[in-house]
PDB file of C-alpha atoms in Angstrom:
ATOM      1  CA  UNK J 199      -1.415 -15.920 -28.922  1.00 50.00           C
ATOM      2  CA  UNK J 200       1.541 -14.811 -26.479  1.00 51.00           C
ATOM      3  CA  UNK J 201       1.156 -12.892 -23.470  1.00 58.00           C
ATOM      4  CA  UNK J 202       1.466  -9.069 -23.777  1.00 62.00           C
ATOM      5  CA  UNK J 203       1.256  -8.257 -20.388  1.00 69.00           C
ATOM      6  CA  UNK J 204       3.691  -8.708 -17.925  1.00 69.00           C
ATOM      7  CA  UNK J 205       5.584  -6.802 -15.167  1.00 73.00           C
ATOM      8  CA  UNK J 206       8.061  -4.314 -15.594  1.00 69.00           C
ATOM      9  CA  UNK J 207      10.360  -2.848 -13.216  1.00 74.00           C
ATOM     10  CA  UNK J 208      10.840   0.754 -12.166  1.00 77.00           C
ATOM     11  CA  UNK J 209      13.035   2.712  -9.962  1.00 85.00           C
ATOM     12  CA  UNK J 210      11.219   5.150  -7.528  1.00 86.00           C
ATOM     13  CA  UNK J 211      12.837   7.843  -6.057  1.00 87.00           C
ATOM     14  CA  UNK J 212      10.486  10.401  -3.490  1.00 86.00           C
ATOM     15  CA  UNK J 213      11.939  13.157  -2.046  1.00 86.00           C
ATOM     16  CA  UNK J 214      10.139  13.599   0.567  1.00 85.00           C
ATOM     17  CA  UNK J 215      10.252  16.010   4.090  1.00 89.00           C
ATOM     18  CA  UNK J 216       7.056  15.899   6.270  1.00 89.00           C
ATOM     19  CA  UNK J 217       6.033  17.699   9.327  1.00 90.00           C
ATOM     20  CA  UNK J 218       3.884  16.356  11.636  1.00 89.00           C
ATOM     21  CA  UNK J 219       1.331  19.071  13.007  1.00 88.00           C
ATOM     22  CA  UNK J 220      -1.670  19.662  14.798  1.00 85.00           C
ATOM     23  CA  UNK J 221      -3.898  22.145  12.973  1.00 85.00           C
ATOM     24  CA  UNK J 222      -3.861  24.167  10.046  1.00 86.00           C
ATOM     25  CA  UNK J 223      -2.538  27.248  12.644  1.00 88.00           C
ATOM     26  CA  UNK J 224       1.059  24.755  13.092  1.00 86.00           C
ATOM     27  CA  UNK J 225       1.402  23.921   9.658  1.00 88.00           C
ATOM     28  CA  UNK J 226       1.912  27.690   8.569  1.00 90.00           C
ATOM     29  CA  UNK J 227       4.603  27.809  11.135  1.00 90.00           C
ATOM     30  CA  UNK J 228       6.672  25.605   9.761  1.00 92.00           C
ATOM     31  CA  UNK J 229       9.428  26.039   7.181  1.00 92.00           C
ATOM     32  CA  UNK J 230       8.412  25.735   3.482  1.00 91.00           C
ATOM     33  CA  UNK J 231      10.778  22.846   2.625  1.00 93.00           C
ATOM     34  CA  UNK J 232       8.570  20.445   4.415  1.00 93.00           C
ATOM     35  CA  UNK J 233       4.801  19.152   3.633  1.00 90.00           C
ATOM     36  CA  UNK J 234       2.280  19.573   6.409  1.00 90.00           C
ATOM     37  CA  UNK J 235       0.522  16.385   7.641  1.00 87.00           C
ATOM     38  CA  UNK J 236      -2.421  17.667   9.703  1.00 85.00           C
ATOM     39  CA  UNK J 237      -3.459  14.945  12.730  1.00 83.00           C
ATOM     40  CA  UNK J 238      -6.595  15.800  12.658  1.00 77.00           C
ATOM     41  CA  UNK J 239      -7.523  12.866  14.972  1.00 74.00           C
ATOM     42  CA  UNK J 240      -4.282  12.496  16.666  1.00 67.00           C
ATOM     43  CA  UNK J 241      -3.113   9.126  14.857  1.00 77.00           C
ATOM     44  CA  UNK J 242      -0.848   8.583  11.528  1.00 77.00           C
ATOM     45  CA  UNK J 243      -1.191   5.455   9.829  1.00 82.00           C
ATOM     46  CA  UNK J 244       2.716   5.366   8.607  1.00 85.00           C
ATOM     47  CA  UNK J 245       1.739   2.527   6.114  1.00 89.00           C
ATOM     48  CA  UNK J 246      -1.044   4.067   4.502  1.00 88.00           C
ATOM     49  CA  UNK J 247       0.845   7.379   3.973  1.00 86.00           C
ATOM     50  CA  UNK J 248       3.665   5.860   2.525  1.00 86.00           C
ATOM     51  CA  UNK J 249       1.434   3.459   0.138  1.00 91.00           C
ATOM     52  CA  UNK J 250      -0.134   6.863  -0.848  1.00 90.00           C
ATOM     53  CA  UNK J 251       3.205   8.228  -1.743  1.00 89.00           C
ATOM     54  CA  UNK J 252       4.327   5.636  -3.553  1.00 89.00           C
ATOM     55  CA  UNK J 253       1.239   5.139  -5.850  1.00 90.00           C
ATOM     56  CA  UNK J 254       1.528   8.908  -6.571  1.00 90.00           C
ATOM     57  CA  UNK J 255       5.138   8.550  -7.798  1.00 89.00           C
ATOM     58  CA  UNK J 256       4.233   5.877  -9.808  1.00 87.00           C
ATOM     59  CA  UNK J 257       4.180   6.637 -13.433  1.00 83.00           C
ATOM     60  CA  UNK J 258       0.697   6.676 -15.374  1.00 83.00           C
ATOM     61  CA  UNK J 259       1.130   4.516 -17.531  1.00 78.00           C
ATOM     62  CA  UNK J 260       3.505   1.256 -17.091  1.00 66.00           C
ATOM     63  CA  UNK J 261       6.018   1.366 -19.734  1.00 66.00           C
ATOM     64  CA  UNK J 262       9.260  -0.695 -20.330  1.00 63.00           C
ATOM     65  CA  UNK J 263      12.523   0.120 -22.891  1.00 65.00           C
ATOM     66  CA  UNK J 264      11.940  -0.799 -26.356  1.00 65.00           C
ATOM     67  CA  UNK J 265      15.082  -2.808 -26.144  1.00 67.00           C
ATOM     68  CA  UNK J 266      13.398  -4.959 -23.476  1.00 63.00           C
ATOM     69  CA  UNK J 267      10.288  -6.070 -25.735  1.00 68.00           C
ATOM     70  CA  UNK J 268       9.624  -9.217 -26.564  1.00 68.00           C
ATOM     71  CA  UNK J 269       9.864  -9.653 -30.072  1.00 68.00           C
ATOM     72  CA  UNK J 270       6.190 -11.445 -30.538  1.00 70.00           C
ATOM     73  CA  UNK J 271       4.691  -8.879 -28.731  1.00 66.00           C
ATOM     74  CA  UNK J 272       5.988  -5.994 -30.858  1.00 65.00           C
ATOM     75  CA  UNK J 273       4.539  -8.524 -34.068  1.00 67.00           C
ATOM     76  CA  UNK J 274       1.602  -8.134 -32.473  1.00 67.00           C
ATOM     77  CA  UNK J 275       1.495  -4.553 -31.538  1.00 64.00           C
ATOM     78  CA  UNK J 276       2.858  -3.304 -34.457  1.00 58.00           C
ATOM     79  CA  UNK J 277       0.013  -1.094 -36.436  1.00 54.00           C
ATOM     80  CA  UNK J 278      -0.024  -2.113 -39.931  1.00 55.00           C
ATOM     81  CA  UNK J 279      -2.358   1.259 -41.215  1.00 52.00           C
ATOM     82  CA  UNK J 280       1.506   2.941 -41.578  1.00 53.00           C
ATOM     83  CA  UNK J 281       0.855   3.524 -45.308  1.00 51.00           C
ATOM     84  CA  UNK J 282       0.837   6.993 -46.720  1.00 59.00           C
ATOM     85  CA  UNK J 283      -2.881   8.749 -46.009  1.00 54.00           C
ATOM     86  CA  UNK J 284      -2.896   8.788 -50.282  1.00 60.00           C
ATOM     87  CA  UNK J 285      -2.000   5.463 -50.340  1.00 68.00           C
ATOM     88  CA  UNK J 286      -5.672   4.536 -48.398  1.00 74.00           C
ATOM     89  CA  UNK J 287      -8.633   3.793 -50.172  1.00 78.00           C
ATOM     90  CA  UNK J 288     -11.320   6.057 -49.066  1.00 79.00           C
ATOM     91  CA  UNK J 289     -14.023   4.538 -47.424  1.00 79.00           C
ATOM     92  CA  UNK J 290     -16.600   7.231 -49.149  1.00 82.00           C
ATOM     93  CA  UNK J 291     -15.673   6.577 -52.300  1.00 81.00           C
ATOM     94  CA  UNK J 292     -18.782   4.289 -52.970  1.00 82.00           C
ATOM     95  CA  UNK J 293     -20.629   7.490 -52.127  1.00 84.00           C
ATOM     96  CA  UNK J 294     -19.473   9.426 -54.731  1.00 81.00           C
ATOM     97  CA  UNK J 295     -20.223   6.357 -57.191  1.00 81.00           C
ATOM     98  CA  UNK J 296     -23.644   6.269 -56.060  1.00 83.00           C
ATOM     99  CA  UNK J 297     -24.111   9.998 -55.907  1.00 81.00           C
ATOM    100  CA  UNK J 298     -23.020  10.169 -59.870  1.00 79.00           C
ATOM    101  CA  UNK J 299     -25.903   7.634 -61.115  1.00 72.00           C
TER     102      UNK J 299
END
């Protein structure tokens, strides 16, 4: 069976404006444009905040353009109950056989 899974590419884009502050008393000082990052021990880890940032603009689920599938995948993923509900046998319908004897 082929491989469903692979990586797709996305374009981020964060608009982002941060203000570096001491305690809560700074960060309602400054203007409202900007996010409030409270040092709260006096050190910013630049890498984790911006890992942070990135997984949040991240979509929830990873998605690609239909145009970009790969034809045996959509074989695969294709659902094949696209038939009319009246069209469906009715899984009860032994029930009602029993039921009349």
């Amino acid at each position: 069976m082929p491989t469903l899974y692979g990586p797709v590419a996305h374009d981020l884009t964060l608009d982002l404006s941060l203000a570096f502050v001491y305690d809560e008393d700074h960060a309602k000082n400054i203007p409202a444009d900007y996010d409030p990052v409270v040092m709260t021990d006096g050190d910013v880890i630049l890498a984790d905040m911006v890992e942070q940032e990135i997984i949040l603009a991240l979509p929830i689920v990873a998605y690609h353009e239909e145009s970009g599938c790969n034809p045996t995948a959509v074989k695969y993923a294709s659902s094949t109950d696209d038939a009319p509900d009246d069209e469906k046998p009715n899984p009860f319908s032994i029930l009602a056989q029993l039921k009349a004897k």
